[in-house]
Tab-separated table of C-alpha atoms in Angstrom:
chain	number	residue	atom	x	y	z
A	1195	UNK	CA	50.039	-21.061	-48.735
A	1196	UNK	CA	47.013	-22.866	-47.579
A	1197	UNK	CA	47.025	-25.452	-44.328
A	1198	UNK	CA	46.368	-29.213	-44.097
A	1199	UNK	CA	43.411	-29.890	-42.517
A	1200	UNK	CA	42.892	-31.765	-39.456
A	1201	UNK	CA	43.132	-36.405	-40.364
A	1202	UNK	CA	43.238	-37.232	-36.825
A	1203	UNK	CA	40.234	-40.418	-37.405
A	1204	UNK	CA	40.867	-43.494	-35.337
A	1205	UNK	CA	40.903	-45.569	-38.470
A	1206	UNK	CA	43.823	-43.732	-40.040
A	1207	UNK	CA	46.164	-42.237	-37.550
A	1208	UNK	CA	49.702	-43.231	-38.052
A	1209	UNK	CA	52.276	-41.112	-35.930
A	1210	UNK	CA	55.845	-41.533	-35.950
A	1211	UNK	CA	59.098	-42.068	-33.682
A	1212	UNK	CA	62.516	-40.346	-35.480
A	1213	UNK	CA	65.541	-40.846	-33.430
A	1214	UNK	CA	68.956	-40.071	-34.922
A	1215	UNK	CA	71.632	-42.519	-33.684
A	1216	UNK	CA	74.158	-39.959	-33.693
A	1217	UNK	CA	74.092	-40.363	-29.802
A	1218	UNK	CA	72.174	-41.216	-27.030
A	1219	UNK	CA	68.873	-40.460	-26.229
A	1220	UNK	CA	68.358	-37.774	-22.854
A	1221	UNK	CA	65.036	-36.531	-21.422
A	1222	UNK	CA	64.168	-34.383	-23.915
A	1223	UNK	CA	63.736	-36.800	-26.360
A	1224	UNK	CA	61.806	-38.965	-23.676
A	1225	UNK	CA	59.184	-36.449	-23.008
A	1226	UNK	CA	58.232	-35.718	-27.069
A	1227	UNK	CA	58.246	-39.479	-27.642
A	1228	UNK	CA	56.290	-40.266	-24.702
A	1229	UNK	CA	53.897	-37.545	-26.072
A	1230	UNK	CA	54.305	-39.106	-29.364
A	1231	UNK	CA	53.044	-42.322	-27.970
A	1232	UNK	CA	50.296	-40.888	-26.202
A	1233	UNK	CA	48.849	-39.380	-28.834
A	1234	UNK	CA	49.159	-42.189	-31.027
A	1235	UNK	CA	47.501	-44.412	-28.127
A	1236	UNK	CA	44.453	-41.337	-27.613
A	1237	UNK	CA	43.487	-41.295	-31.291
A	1238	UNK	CA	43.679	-45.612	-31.491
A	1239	UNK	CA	46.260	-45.434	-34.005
A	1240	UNK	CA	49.536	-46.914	-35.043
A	1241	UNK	CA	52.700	-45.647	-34.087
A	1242	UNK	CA	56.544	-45.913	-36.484
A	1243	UNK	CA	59.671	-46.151	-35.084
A	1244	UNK	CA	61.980	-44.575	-37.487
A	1245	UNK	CA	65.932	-44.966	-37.698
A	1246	UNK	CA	67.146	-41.722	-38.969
A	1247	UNK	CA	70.508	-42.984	-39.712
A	1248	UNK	CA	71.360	-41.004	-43.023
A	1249	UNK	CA	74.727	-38.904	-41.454
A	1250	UNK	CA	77.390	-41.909	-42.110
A	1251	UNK	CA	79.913	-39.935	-40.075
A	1252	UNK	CA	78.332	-39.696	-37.248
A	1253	UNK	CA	75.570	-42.492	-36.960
A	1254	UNK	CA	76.736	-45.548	-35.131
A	1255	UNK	CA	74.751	-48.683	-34.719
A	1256	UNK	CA	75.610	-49.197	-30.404
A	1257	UNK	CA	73.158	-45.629	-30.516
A	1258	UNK	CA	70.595	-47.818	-32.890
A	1259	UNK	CA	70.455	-50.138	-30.566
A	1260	UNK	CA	70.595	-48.319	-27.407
A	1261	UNK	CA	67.735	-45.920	-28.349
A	1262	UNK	CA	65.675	-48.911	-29.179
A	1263	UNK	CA	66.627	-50.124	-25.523
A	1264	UNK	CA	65.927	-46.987	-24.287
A	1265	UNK	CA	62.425	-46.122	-25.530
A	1266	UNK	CA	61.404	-49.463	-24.235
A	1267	UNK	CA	62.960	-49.227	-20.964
A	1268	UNK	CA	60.242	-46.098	-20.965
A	1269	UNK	CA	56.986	-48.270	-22.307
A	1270	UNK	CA	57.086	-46.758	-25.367
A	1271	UNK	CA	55.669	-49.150	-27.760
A	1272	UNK	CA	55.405	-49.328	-31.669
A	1273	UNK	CA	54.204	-51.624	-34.309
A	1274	UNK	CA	56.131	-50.956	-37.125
A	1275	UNK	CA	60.332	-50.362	-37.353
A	1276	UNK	CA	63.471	-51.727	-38.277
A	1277	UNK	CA	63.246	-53.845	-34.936
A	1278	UNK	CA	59.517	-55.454	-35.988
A	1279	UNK	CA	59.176	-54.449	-39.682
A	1280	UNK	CA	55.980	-53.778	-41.000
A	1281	UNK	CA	54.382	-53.222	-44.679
A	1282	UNK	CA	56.381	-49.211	-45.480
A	1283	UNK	CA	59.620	-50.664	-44.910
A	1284	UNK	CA	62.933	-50.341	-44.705
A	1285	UNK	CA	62.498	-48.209	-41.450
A	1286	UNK	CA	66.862	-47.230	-41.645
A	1287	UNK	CA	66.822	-44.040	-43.942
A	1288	UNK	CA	70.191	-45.213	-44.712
A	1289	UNK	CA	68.357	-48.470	-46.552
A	1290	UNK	CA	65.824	-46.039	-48.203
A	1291	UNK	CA	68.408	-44.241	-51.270
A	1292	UNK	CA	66.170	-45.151	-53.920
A	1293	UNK	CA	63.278	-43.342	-52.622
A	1294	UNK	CA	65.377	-40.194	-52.183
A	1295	UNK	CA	66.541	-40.057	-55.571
A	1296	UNK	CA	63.468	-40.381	-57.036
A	1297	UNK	CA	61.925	-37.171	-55.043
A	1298	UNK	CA	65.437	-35.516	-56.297
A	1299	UNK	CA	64.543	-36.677	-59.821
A	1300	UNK	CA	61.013	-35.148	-59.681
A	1301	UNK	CA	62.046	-31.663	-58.323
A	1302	UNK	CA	64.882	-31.401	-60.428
A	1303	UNK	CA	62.621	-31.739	-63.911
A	1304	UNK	CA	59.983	-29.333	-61.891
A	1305	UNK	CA	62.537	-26.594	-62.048
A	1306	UNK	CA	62.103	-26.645	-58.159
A	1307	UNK	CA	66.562	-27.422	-57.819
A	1308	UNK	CA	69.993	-25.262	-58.348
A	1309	UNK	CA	72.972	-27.260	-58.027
A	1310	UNK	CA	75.604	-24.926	-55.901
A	1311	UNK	CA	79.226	-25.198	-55.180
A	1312	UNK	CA	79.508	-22.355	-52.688
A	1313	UNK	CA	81.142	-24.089	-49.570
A	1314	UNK	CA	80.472	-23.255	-45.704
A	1315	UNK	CA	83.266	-20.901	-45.445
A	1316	UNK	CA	82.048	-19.450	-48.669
A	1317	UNK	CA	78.531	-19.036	-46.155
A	1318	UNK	CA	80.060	-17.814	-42.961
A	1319	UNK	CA	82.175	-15.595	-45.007
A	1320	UNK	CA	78.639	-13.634	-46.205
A	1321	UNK	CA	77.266	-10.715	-44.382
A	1322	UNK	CA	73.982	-11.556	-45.278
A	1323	UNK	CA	74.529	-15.251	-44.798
A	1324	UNK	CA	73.237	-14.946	-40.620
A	1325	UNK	CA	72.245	-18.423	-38.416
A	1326	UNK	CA	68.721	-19.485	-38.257
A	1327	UNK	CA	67.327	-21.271	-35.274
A	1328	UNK	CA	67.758	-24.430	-37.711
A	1329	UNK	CA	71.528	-23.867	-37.419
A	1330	UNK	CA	71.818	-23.194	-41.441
A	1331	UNK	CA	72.811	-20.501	-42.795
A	1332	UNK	CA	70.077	-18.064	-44.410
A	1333	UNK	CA	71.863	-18.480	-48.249
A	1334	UNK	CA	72.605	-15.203	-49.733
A	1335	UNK	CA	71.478	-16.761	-53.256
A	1336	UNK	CA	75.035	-16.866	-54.634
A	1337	UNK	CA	74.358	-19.499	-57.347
A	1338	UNK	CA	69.953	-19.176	-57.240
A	1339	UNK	CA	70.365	-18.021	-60.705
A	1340	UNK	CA	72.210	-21.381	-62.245
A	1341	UNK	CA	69.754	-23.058	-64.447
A	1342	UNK	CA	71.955	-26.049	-65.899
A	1343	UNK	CA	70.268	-28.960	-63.069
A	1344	UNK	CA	68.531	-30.394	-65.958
A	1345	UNK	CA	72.897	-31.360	-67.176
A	1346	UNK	CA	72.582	-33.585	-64.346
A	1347	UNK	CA	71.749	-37.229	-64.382
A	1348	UNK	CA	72.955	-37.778	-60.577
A	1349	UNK	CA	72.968	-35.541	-57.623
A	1350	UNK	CA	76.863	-35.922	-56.946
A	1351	UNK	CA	79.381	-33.951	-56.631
A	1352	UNK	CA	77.279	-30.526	-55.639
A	1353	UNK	CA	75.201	-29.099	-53.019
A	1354	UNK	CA	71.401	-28.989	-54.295
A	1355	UNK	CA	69.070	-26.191	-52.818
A	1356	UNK	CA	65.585	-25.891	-53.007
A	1357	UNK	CA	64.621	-22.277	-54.947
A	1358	UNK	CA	62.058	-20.432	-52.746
A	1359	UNK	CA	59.305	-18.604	-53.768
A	1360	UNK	CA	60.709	-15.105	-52.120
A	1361	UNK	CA	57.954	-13.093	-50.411
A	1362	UNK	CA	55.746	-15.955	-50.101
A	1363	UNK	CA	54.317	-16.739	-46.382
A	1364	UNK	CA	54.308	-20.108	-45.122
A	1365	UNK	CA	51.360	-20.669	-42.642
A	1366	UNK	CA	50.185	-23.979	-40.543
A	1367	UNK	CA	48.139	-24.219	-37.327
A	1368	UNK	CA	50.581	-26.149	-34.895
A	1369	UNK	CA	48.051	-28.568	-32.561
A	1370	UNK	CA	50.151	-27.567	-29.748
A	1371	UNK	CA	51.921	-24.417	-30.275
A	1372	UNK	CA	48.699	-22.496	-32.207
A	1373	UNK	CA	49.254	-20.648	-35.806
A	1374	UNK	CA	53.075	-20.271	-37.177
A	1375	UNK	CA	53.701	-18.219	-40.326
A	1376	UNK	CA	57.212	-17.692	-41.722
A	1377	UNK	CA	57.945	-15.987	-44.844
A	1378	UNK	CA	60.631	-17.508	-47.678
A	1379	UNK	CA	63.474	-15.475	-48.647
A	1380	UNK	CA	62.977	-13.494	-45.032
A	1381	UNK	CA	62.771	-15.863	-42.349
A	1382	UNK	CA	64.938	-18.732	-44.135
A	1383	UNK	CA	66.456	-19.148	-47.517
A	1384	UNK	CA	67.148	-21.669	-50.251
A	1385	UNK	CA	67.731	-24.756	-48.178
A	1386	UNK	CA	70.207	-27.856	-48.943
A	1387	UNK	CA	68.290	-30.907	-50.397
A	1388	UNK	CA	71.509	-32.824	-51.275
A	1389	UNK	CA	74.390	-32.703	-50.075
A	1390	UNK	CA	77.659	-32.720	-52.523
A	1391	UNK	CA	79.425	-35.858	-50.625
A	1392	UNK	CA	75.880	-37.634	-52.117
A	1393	UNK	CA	73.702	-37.665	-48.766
A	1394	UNK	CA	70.499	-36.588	-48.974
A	1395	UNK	CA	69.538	-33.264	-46.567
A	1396	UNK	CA	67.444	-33.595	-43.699
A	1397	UNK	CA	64.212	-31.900	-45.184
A	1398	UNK	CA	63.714	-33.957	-48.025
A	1399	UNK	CA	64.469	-37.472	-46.499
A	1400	UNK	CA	62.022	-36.608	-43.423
A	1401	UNK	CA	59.490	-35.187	-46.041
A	1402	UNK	CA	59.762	-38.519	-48.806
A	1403	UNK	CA	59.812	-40.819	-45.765
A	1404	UNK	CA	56.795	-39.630	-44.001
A	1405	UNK	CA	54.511	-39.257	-47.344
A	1406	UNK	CA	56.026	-43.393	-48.045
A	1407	UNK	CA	55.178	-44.598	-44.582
A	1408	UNK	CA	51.752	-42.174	-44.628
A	1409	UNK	CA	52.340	-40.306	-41.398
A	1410	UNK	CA	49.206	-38.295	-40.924
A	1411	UNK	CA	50.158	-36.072	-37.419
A	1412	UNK	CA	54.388	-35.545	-37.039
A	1413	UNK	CA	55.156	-34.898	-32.958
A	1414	UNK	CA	58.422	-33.304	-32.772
A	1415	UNK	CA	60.393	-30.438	-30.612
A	1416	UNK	CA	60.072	-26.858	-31.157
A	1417	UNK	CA	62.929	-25.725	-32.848
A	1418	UNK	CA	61.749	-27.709	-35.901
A	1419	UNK	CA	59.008	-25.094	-36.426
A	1420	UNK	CA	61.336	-23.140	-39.688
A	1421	UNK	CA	61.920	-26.803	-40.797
A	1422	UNK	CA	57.957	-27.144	-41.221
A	1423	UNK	CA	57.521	-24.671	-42.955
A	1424	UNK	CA	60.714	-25.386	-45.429
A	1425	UNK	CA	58.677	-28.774	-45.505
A	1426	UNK	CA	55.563	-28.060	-46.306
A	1427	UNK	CA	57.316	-25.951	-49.911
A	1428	UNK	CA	58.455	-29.250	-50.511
A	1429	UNK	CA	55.265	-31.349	-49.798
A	1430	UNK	CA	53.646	-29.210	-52.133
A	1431	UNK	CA	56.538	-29.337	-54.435
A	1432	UNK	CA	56.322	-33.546	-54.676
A	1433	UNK	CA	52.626	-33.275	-54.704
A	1434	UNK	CA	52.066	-34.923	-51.250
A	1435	UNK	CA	49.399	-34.750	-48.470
A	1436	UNK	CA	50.649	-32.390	-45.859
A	1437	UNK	CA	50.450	-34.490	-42.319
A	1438	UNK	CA	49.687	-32.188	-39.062
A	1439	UNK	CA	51.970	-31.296	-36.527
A	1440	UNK	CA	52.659	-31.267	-32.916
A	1441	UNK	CA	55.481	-29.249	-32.082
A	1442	UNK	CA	56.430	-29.534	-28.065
A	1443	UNK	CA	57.907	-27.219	-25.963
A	1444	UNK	CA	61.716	-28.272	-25.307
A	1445	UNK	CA	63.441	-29.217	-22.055
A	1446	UNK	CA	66.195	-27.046	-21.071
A	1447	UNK	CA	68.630	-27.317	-18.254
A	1448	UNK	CA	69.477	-25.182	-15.350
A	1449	UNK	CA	71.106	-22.847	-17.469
A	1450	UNK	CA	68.015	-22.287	-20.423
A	1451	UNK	CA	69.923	-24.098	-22.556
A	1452	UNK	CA	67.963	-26.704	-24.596
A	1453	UNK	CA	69.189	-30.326	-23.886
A	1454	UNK	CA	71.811	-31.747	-26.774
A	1455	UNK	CA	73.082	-35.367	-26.985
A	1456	UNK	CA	76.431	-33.861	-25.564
A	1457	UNK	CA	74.658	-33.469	-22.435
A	1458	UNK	CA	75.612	-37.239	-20.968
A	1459	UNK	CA	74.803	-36.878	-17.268
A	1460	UNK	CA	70.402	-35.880	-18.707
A	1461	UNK	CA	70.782	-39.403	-21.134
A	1462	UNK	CA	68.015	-41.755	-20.780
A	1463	UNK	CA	70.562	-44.483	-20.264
A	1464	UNK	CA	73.186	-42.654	-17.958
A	1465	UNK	CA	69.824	-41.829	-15.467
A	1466	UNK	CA	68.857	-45.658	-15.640
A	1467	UNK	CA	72.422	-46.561	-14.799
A	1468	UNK	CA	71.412	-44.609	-11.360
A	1469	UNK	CA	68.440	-46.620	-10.878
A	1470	UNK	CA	66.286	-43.985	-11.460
A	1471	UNK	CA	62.603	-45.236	-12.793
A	1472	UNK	CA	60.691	-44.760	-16.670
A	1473	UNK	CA	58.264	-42.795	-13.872
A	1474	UNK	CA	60.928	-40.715	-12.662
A	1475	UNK	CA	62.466	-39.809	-15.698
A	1476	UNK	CA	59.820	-38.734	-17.242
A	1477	UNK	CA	58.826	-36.601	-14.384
A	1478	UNK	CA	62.010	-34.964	-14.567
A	1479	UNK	CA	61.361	-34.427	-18.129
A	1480	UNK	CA	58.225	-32.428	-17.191
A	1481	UNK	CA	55.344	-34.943	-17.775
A	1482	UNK	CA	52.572	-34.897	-17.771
């Protein structure tokens, strides 16, 4: 599978800020959205401020508003987002349905989507079902074969995976972390699109939303590197211009473990309750 080539022009670079208000922000997320910024700033482009609110269980508006808070408090600054608008609007993915179904609608008739009904226990219960870095389960292929999606007028009611092309290898040249191949059917499996309690997955939402709001360079942590390259099947899937990427190295604490939203006491707004300063904080977060 071939790369994207390099867009980084100062007349069209458009990066993007993705928060997920299922908590609040710590220093990890300070030091890959400071870079964000700064590379938006470097190339004199425009920089998105995205509310990745599509989890209904777990997103909670006081997190909305405190990351917006937050990434100020740091001098992070954007001109386009659910705070400011701006002309690829809404900026709440929980706002942008329509848009998801529609990418749904188009794989679907491509013969890209299985609807499945195997459940997680059905998952952890498989020997050949193992963890990914992504935290999903590498699908054993259980219900691959099903070729009844076109029955379907509407997503509900089932899981919807994404068919891989087995064997194939999935290269891009990270600006950051330098050339990343993973092959499909080895190094992850069919991956969830839809989910059955009708909330579109991760991968596609990120992928329809950055193609809408024409993202050409996404700056994100690490462990998203699998998730690119599940991405990038789908890109070419919808017909879309592959952005670049930026992957940056994560933050860990004293034990190696990377930083999670559980971890309170490293939270952008617990450390500014101490009085500690946007300088320090992003010191501590290992920049520059």
């Amino acid at each position: 599978m071939s790369e994207a080539s390099p867009r980084l022009s100062p007349s069209s670079y458009r990066g993007r800020l993705a928060p997920s208000p299922t908590g609040l922000l710590h220093i990890g997320h300070a030091r890959t959205f400071w870079i964000a910024a700064q590379r938006a700033i470097e190339n004199q482009g425009a920089l998105i401020l995205r509310n990745e609110d599509l989890d209904p269980q777990r997103s909670r508006a006081e997190f909305a508003r405190a990351m917006i808070e937050d990434l100020r408090w740091l001098g992070i600054r954007w001109s386009e987002g659910p705070d400011c608008g701006g002309a690829y609007g809404p900026y709440a993915q929980s706002e942008r349905r329509a848009h998801y179904l529609e990418a749904w609608r188009r794989l679907r008739e491509g013969g890209f989507l299985y609807p499945c009904t195997c459940s997680r226990k059905d998952l952890a219960l498989s020997a050949s079902a193992p963890n990914d870095t992504d935290d999903e389960p590498v699908y054993p292929g259980t219900c691959r074969e099903r070729r009844d999606a076109s029955k379907f007028a509407e997503p509900a009611g089932v899981n919807w995976r994404f068919r891989v092309p087995g064997g194939e290898a999935v290269e891009f040249a990270d600006l950051n972390l330098g050339r990343q191949r993973y092959v499909a059917g080895r190094d992850f499996g069919d991956f969830l699109v839809w989910r059955r309690d009708e909330v579109p997955a991760y991968q596609l939402a990120v992928v329809v939303d950055d193609a809408a709001m024409m993202i050409t360079e996404v700056v994100r942590g690490a462990d998203l590197l699998k998730s690119t390259a599940r991405q990038l099947l789908l890109i070419r899937a919808l017909g879309y211009a592959a952005p670049d990427y930026f992957h940056c190295e994560l933050v860990r604490d004293a034990t190696g473990m990377r930083l999670a939203k559980r971890h309170d006491a490293l939270s952008i707004r617990h450390l500014r309750e101490t009085g500690m300063t946007p300088e320090r904080v992003l010191e501590v977060a290992g920049w520059p």
